[in-house]
Short mmCIF file of C-alpha atoms in Angstrom, two decimals:
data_model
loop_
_atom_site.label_atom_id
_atom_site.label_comp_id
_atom_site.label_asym_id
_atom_site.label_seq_id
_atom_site.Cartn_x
_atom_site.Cartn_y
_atom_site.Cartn_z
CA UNK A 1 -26.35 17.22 22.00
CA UNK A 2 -27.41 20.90 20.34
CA UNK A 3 -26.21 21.91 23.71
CA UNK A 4 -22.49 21.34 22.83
CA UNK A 5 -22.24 23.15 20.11
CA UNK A 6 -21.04 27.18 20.80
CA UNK A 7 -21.22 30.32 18.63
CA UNK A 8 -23.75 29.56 16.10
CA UNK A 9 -27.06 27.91 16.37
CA UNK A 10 -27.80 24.54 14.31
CA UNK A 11 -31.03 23.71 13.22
CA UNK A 12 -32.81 21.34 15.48
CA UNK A 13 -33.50 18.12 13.72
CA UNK A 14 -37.63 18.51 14.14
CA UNK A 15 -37.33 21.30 12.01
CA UNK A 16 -35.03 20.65 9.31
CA UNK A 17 -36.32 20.58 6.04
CA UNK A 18 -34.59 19.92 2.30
CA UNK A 19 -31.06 19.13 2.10
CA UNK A 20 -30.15 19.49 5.69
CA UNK A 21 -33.46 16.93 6.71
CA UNK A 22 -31.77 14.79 4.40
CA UNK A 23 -28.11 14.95 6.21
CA UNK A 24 -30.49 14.37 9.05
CA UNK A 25 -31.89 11.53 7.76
CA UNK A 26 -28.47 9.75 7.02
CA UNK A 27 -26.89 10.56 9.84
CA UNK A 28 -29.18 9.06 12.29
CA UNK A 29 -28.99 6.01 9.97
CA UNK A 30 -25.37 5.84 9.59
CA UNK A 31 -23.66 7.40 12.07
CA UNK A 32 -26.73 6.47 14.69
CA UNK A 33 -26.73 9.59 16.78
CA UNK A 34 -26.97 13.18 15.58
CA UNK A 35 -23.45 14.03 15.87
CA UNK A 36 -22.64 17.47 17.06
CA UNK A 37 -19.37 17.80 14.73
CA UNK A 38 -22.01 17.49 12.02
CA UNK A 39 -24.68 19.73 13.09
CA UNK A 40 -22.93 22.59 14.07
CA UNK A 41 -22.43 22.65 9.78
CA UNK A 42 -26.14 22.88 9.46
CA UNK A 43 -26.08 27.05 9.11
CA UNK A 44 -24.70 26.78 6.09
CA UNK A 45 -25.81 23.30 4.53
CA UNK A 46 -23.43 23.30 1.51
CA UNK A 47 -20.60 23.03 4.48
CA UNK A 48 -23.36 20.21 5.72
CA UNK A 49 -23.74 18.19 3.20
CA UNK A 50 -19.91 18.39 2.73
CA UNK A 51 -19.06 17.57 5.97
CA UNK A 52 -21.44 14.63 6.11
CA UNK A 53 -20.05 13.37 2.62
CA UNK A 54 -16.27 13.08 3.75
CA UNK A 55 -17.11 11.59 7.30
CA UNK A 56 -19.12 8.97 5.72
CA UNK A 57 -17.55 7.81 2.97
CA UNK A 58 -14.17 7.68 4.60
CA UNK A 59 -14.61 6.39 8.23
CA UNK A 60 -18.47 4.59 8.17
CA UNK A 61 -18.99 3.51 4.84
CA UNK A 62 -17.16 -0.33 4.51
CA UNK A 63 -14.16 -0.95 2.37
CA UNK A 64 -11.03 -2.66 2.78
CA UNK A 65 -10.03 -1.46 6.35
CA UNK A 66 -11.77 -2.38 8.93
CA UNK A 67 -13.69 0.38 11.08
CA UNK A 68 -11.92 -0.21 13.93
CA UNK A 69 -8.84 0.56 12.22
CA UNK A 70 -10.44 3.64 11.13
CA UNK A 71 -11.13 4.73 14.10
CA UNK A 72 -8.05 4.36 15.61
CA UNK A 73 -6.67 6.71 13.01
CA UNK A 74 -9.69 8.87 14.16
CA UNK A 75 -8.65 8.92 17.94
CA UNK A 76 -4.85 9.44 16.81
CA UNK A 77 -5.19 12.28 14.77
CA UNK A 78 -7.27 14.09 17.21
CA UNK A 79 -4.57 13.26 19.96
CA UNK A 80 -2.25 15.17 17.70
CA UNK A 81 -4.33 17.82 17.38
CA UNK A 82 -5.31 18.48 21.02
CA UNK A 83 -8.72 17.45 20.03
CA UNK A 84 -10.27 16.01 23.35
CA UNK A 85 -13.65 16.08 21.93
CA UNK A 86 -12.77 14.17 19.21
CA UNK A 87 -10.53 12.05 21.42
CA UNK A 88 -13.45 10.86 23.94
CA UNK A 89 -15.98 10.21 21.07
CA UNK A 90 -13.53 7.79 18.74
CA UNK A 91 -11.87 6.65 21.55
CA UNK A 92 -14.75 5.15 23.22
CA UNK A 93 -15.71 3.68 19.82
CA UNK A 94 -11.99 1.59 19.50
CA UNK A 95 -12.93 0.39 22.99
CA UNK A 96 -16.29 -0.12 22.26
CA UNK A 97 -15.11 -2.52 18.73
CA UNK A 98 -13.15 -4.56 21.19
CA UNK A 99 -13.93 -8.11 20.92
CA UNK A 100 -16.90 -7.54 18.11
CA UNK A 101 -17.08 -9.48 14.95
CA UNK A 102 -15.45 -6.62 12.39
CA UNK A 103 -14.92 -6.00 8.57
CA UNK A 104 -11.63 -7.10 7.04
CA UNK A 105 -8.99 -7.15 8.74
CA UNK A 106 -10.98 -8.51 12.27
CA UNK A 107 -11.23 -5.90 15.23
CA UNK A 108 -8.26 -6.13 17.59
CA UNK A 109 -7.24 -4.54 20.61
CA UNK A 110 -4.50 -1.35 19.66
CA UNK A 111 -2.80 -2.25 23.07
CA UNK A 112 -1.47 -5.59 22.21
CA UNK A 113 -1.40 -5.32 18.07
CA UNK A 114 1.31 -4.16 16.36
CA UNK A 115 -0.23 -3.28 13.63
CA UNK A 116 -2.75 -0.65 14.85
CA UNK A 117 -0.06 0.46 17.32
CA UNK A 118 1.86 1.72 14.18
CA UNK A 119 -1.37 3.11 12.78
CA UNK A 120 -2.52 5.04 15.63
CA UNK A 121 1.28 6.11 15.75
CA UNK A 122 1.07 7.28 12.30
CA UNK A 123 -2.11 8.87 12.80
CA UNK A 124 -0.93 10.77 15.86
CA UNK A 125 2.00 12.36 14.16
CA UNK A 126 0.16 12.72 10.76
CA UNK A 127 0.34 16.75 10.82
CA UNK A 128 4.05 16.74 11.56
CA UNK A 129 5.39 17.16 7.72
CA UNK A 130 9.09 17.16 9.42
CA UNK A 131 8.76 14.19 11.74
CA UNK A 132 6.17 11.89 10.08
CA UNK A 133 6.64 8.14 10.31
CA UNK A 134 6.62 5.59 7.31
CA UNK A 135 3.14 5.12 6.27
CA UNK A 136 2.33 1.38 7.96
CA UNK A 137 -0.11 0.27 5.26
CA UNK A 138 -0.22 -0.65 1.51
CA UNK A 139 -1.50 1.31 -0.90
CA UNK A 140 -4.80 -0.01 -1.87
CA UNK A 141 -5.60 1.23 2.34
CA UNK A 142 -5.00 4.97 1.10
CA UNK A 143 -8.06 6.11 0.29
CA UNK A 144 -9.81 5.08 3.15
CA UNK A 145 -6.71 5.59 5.98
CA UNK A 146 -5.41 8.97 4.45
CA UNK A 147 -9.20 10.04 3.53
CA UNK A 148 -9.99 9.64 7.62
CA UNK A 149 -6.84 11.61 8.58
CA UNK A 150 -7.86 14.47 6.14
CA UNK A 151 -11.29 14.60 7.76
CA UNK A 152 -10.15 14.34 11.27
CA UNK A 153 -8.17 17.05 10.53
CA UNK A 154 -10.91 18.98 9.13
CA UNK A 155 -13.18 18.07 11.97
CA UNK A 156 -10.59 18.77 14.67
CA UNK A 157 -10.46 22.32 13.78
CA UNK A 158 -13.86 22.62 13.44
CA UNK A 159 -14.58 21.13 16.49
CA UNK A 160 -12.00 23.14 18.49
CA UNK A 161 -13.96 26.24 17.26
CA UNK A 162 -17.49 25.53 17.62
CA UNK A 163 -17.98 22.46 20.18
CA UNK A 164 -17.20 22.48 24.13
CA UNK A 165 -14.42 20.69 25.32
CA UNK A 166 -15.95 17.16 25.55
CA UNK A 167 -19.32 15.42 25.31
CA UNK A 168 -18.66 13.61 28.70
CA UNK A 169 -19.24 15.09 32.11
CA UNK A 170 -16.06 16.12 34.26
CA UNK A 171 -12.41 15.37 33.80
CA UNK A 172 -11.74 12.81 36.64
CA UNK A 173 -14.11 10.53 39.12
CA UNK A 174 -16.56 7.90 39.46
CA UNK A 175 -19.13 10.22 36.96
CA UNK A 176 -16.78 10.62 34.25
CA UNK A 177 -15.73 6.37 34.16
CA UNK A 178 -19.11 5.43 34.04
CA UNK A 179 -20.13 7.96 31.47
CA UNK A 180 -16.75 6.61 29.37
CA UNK A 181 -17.99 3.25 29.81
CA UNK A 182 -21.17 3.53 28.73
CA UNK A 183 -19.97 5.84 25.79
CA UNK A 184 -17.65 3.23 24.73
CA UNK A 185 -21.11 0.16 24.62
CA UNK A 186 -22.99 2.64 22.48
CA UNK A 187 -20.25 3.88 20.27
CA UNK A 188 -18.91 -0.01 20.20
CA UNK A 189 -22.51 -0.47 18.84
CA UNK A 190 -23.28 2.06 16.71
CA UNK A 191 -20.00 1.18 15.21
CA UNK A 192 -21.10 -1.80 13.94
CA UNK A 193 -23.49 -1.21 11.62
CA UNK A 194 -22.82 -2.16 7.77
CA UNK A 195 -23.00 1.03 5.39
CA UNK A 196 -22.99 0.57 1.83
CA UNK A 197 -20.25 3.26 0.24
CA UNK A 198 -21.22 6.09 -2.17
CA UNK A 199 -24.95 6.85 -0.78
CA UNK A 200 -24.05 10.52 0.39
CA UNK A 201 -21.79 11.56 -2.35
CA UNK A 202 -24.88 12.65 -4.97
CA UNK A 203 -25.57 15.51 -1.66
CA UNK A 204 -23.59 17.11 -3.70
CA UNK A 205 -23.06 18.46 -7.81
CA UNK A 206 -20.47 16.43 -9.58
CA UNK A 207 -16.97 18.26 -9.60
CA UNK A 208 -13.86 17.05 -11.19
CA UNK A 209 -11.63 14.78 -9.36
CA UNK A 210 -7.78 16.04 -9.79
CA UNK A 211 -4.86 13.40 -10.69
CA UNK A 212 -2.76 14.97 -7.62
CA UNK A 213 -2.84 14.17 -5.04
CA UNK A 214 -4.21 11.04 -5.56
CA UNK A 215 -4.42 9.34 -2.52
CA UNK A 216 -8.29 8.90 -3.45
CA UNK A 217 -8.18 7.64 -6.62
CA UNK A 218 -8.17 3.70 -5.93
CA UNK A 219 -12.14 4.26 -4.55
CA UNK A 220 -13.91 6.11 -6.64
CA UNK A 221 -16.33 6.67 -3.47
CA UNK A 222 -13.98 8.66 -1.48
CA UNK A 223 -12.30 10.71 -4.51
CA UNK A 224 -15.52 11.49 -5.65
CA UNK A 225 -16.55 12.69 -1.73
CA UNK A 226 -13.55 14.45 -1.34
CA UNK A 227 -13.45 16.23 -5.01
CA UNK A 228 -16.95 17.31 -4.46
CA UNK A 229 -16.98 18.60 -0.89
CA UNK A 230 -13.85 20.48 -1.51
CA UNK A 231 -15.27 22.58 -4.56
CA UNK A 232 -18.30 23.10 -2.36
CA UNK A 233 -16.61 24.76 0.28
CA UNK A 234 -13.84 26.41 -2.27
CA UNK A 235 -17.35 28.01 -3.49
CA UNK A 236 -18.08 29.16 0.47
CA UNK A 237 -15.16 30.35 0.67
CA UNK A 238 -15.35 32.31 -2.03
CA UNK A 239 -18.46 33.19 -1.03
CA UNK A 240 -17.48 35.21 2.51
CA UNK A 241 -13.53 35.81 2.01
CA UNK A 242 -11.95 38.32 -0.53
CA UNK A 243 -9.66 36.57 -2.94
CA UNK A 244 -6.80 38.37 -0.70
CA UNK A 245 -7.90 37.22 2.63
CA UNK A 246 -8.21 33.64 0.96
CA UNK A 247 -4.67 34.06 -0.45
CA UNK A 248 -3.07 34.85 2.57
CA UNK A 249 -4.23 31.63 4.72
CA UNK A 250 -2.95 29.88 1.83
CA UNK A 251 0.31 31.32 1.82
CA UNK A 252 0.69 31.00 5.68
CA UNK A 253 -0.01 27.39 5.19
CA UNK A 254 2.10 27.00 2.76
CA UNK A 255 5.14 28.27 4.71
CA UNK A 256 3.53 28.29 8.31
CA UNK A 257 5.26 30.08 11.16
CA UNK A 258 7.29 28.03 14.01
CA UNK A 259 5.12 26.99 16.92
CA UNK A 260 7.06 29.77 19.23
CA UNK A 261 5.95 32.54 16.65
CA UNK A 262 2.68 31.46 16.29
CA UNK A 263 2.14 31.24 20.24
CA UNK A 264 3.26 35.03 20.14
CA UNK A 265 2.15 38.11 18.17
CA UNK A 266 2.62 36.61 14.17
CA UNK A 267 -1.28 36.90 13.54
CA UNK A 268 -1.68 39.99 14.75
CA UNK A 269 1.54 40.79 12.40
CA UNK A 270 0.14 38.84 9.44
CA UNK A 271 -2.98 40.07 9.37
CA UNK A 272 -1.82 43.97 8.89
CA UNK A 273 -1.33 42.95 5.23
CA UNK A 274 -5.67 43.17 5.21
CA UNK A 275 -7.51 46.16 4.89
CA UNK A 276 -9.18 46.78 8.45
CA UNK A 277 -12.50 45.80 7.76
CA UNK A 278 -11.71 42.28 6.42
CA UNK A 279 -9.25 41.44 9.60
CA UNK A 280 -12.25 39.95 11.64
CA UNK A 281 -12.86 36.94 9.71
CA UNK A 282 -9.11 36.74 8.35
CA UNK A 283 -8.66 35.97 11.60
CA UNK A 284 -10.61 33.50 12.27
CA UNK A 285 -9.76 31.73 8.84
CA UNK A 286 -5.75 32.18 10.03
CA UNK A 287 -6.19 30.97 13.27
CA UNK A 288 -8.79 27.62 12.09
CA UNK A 289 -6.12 26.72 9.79
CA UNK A 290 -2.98 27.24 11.73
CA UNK A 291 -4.03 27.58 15.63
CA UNK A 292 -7.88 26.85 16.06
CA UNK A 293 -7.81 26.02 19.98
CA UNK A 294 -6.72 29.88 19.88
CA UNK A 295 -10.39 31.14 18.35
CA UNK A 296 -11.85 33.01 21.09
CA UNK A 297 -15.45 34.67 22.29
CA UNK A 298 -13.83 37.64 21.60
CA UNK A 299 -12.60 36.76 17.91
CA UNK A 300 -16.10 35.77 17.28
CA UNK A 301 -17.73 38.77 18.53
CA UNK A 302 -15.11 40.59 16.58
CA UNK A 303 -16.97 38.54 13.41
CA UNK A 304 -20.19 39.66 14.39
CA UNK A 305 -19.57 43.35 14.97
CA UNK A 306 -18.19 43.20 11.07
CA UNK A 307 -21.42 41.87 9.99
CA UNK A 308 -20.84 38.07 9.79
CA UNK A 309 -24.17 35.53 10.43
CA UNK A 310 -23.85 32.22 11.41
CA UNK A 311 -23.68 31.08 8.10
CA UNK A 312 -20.68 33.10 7.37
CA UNK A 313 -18.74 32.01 10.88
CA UNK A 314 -19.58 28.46 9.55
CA UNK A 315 -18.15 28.59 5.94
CA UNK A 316 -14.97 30.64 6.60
CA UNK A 317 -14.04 28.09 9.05
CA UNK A 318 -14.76 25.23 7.00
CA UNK A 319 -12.97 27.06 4.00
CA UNK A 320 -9.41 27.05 6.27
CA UNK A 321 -10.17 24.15 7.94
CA UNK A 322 -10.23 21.79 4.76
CA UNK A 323 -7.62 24.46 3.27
CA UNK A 324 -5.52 22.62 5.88
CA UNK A 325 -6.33 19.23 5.89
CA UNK A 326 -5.78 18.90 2.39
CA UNK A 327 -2.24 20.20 2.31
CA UNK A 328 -1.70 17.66 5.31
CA UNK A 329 -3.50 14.93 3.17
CA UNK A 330 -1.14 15.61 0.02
CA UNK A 331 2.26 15.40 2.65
CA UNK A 332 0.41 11.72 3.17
CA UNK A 333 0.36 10.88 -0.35
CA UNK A 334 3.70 11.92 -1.09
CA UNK A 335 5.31 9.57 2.01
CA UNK A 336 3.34 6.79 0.42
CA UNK A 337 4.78 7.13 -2.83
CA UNK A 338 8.17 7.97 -1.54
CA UNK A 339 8.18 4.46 0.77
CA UNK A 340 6.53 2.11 -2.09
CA UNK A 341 9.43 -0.28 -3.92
CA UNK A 342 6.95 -0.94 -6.21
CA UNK A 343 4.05 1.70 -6.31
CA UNK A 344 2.58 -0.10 -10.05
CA UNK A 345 0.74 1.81 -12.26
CA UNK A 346 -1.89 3.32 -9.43
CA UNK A 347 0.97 5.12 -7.71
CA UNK A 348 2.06 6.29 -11.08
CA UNK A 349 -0.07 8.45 -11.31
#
């Protein structure tokens, strides 16, 4: 599995000691394998122990959706993104859930259910702000359906950065079926498992949840995971990108660049409004946030020759990639609102 992950070096799990054994520690009970999306965090184990705090308390830890539903919100939103990754490791977990006794509502098959077929629809398109469908679930299902988009979102771009293409061998043949087959039993099982909500938000100090977006608020769980992860890697962020670096991701993602621009020479273009020495690592923030399956060897070396550690590659990333995930998160919120008849005094808010 540590042979995935590219460009920086995790700490192996025999090793690990203090906060990052303790990730360790929950994430072989919880998640049941040490996930590569995780490790590849552990350089910098504030961007750890935030990772490890959305994933679980939005997609493992139970709730009102079922984790099957979950995860076909996981699989969708990394289909949008390009994510293959992503894609082969969630997907084999829906297919894995078919059939198996699941929390409310009970596990179904995507293909033939209505349902999850608008779900996984939703998911898919759940980073298009212009072409988004109606949000196919109630309210009270927001914290845990928009809290797995955000983090798939997050994790995409992560993944696309650090991780190799896919965990499976090969693209086609008799290898690559069996391997999805036998992906699909173990992630089916590992899927399974019951965890108890809340357990990995004290990973982190307390930070205040805001009233908007509030797409977390009905779980105090997930807005507290969310709240606390994101001042922990607004901190890293802060930490390894000048306040004018930082500003300018922002910006771009506030008003980002059409996808024909931003397949041509806009970085290059965008990034001439930083002082030479602090282009490397703009870079790589700009392109996480807005274009991560465009990171290359070379933009990384291009880190390294500036002075960046692993550490450093790790938190700037994470800093753009949750940049972007919440601004996609808040789009969610406001479609829910704006599609409720009768939001009540939650929606309100």
């Amino acid at each position: 599995m540590l042979t995935h992950i590219r460009h920086v070096t995790p700490v192996p799990p025999n090793t690990a000691t203090g906060a990052v054994a303790e990730v360790y520690r929950q994430l072989a009970t919880d998640f049941g394998v040490y996930a590569p999306p995780v490790m590849l965090h552990s350089p910098a184990p504030e961007a750890l122990r935030a990772c490890w705090t959305l994933l679980r308390e939005t997609l493992l830890a139970d709730g009102l959706v079922s984790r099957r539903a979950k995860e076909v919100v996981a699989e969708a939103v990394s289909l949008g993104n390009r994510c293959p990754y992503c894609v082969d490791v969630h997907g084999a977990a829906v297919t894995g859930l078919v059939g198996r006794p699941g929390r409310r509502p009970v596990n179904r098959d995507p293909a033939t259910d209505p349902e999850l077929t608008a779900l996984a629809e939703w998911g898919r398109r759940s980073g298009e702000p212009a072409d988004r469908p109606t949000p196919p679930f109630p309210l009270a299902y927001a914290p845990e359906l928009i809290g797995v988009a955000v983090v798939f979102h997050y994790l995409n771009r992560m993944v696309h950065v650090f991780l190799q293409e896919s965990p499976l061998p090969g693209t086609t043949g008799p290898v690559r079926k069996v391997a999805s087959q036998i992906a699909s039993r173990v992630m089916g099982g590992l899927a399974g498992v019951r965890v108890p909500p809340g357990r990995s938000v004290d990973l982190l100090p307390p930070a205040p949840i805001p009233a908007a977006p509030g797409w977390s608020l009905g779980q105090p769980h997930i807005a507290a995971a969310m709240a606390r992860s994101a001042g922990a890697l607004h901190a890293a962020g802060a930490q390894v990108l000048p306040k004018r670096t930082r500003a300018l991701v922002l910006a771009t993602l506030a008003d980002p660049p059409a996808p024909t621009l931003a397949a041509g020479t806009f970085f290059d273009a965008a990034l001439t409004a930083l002082p030479p020495d602090e282009r490397p690592l703009g870079r790589l923030a700009l392109l996480t946030a807005l274009a991560p399956y465009r990171v290359t060897a070379g933009d990384i070396a291009a880190c390294r020759v500036a002075g960046a550690d692993d550490a450093t590659l790790v938190r700037t990333a994470a800093w753009a990639s949750l940049s972007a995930a919440r601004l996609i998160g808040a789009g969610l919120d406001n479609d829910l609102i704006a599609h409720t008849d009768d939001p009540g005094p939650e929606a309100k808010r």
